[in-house]
mmCIF file of C-alpha atoms (C1' of nucleotides) in Angstrom:
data_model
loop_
_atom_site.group_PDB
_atom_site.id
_atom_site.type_symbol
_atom_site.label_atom_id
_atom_site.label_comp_id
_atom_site.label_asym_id
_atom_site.label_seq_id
_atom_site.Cartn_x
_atom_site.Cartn_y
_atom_site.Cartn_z
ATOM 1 C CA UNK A 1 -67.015 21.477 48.065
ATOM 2 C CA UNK A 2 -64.526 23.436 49.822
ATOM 3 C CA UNK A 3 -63.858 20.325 52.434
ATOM 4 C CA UNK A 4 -59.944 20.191 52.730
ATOM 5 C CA UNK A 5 -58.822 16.577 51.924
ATOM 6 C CA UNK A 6 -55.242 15.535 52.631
ATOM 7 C CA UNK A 7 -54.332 12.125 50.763
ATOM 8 C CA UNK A 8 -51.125 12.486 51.088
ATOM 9 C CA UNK A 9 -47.860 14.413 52.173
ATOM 10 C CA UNK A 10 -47.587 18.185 52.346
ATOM 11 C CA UNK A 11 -44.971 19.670 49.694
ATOM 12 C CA UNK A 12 -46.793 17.048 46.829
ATOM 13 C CA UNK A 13 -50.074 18.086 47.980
ATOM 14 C CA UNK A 14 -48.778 21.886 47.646
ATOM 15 C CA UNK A 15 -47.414 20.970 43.861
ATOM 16 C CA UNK A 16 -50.706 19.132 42.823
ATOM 17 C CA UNK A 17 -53.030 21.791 44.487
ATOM 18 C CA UNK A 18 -53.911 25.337 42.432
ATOM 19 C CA UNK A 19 -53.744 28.173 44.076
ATOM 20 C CA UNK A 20 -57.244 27.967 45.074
ATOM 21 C CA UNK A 21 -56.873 24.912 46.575
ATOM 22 C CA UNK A 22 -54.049 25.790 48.743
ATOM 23 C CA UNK A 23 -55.723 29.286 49.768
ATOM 24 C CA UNK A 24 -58.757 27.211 51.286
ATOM 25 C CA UNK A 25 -56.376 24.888 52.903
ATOM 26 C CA UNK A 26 -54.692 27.821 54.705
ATOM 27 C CA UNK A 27 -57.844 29.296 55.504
ATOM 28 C CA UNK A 28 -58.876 26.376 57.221
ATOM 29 C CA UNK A 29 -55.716 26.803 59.563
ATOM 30 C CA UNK A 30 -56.677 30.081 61.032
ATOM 31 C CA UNK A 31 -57.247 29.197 64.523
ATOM 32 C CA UNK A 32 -59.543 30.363 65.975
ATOM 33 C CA UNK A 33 -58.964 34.053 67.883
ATOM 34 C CA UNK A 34 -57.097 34.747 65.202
ATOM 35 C CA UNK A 35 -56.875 36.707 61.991
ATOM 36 C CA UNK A 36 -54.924 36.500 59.072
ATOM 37 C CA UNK A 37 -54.420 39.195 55.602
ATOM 38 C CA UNK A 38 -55.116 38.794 52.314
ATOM 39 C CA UNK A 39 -51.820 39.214 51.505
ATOM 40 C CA UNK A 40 -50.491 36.833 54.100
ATOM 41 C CA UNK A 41 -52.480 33.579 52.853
ATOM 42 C CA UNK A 42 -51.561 34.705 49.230
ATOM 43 C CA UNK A 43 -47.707 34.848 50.215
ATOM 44 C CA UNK A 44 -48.112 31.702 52.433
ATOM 45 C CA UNK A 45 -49.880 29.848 49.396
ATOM 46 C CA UNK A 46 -46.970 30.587 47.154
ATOM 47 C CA UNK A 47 -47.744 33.775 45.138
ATOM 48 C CA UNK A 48 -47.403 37.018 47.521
ATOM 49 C CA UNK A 49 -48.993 39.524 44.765
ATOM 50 C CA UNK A 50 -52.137 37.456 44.678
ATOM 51 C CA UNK A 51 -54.023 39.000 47.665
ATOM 52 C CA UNK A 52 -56.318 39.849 45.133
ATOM 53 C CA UNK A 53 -57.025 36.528 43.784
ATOM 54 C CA UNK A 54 -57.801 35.544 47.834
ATOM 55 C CA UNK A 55 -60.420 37.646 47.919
ATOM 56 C CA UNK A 56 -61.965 37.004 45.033
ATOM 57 C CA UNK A 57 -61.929 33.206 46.175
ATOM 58 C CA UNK A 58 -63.315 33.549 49.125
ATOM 59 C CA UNK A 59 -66.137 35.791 47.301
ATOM 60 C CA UNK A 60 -67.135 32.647 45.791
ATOM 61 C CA UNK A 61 -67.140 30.199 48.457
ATOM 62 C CA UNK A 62 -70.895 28.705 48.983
ATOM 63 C CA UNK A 63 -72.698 30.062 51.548
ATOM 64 C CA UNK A 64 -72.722 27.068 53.962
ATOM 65 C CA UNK A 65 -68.679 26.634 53.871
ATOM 66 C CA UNK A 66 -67.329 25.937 56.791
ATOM 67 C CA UNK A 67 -64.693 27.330 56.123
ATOM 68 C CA UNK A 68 -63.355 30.134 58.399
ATOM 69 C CA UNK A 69 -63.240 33.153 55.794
ATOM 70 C CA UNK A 70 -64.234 35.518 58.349
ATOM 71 C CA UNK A 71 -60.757 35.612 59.667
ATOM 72 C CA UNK A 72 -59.519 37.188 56.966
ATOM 73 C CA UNK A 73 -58.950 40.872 56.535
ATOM 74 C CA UNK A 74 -56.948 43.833 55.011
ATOM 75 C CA UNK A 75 -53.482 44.443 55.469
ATOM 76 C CA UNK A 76 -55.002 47.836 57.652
ATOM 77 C CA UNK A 77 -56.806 45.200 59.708
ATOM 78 C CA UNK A 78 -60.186 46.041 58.406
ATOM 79 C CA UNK A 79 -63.149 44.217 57.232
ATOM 80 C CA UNK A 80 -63.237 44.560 53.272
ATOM 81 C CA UNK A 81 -66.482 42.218 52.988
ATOM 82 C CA UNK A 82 -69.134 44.375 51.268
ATOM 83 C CA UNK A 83 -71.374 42.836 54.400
ATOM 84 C CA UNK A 84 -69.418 43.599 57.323
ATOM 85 C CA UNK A 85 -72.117 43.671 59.836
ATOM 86 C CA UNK A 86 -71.863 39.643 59.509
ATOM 87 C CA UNK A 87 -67.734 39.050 59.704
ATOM 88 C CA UNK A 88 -67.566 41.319 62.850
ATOM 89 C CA UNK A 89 -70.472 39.132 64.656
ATOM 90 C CA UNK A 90 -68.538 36.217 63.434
ATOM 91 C CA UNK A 91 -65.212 37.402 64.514
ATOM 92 C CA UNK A 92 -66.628 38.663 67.892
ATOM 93 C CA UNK A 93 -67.882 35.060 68.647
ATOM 94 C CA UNK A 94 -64.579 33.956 68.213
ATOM 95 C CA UNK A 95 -63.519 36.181 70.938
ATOM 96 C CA UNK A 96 -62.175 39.348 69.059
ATOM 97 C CA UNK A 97 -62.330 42.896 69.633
ATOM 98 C CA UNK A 98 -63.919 44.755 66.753
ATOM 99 C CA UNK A 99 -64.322 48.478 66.664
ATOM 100 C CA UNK A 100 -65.523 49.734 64.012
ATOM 101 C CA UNK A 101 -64.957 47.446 61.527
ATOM 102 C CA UNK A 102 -61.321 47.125 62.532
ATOM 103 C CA UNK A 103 -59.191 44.749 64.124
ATOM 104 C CA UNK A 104 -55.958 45.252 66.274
ATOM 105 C CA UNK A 105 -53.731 43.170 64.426
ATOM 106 C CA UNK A 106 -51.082 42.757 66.313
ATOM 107 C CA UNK A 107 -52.698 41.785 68.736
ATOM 108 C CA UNK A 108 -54.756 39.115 67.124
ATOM 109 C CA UNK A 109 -52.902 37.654 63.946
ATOM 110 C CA UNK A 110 -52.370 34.744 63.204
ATOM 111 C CA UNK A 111 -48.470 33.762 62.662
ATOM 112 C CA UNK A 112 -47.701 30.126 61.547
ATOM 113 C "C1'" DC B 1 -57.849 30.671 23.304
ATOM 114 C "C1'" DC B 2 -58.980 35.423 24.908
ATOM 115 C "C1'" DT B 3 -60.699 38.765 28.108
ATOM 116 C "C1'" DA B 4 -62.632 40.914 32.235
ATOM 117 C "C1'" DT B 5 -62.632 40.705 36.891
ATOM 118 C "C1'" DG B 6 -61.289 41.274 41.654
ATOM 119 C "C1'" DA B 7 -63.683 40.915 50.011
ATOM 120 C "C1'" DC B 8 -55.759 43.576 47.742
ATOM 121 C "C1'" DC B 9 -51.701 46.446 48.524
ATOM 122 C "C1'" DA B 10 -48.274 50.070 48.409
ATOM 123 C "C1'" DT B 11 -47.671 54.491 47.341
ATOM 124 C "C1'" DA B 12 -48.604 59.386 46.473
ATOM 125 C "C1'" DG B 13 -51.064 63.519 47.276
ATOM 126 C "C1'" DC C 1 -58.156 60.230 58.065
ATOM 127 C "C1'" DC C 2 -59.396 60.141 52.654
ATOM 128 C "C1'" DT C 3 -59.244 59.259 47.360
ATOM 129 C "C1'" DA C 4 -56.672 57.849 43.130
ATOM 130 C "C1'" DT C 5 -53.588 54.895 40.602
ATOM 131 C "C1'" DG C 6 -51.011 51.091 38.848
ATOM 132 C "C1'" DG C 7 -49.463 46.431 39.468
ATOM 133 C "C1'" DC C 8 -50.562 41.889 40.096
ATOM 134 C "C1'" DC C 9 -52.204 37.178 37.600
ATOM 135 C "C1'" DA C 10 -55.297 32.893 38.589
ATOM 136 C "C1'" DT C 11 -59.868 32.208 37.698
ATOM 137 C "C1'" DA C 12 -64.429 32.172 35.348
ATOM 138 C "C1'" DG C 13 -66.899 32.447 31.420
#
DNA sequence: CCTATGACCATAG
DNA sequence: CCTATGGCCATAG
């Protein structure tokens, strides 16, 4: 369901696309060892005071996405998820330091 | 069509 | 470090 399907070029696909569409795209981006904000993939996907709206997508992705929500965080570079214990195993196995539910981020995020 | 809801963010205290 | 507040507006129902 959330499977990112290009058919064609990028600034079409970016006019055809909601919001919610484009925010999974970017997700999907995030490589890995990296992080991005939820303010960062709402500015990148074209409306900068929907970080809101980011989380509350990614709230509703199914359970088996594959998509990497687990790299994104707060603008303080902490874990909002209301199950944190998960995203920090999840960000650890990509290779990044966690303390406490935080995340250096300038050290780890992501810049297109 | 109308309304409530948010895994946010910046700011103020 | 913390809590409180207002803004934001696409989405879900």
């Amino acid at each position: 369901m959330d499977d990112i399907k290009l058919h064609t070029d990028e600034p079409r696909l970016a006019a055809l696309l909601g919001f919610r569409e484009r925010v999974w795209q970017l997700v999907a981006a995030i490589p890995r060892g990296h992080v991005a904000t939820y303010g960062q993939i709402a500015t990148l996907a074209g409306s900068p005071q929907q970080s809101r709206l980011v989380g509350r997508i990614l709230s509703r992705l199914p359970t088996d996405t594959r998509l990497p929500w687990y790299r994104v965080i707060n603008a303080h570079g902490k874990i909002s998820n209301p199950n944190p214990v998960r995203q920090q195993q999840l960000l650890e196995q990509d290779g990044i330091e966690v303390k406490l539910y935080r995340v250096k981020l300038p050290a780890y995020q992501w810049l297109p």
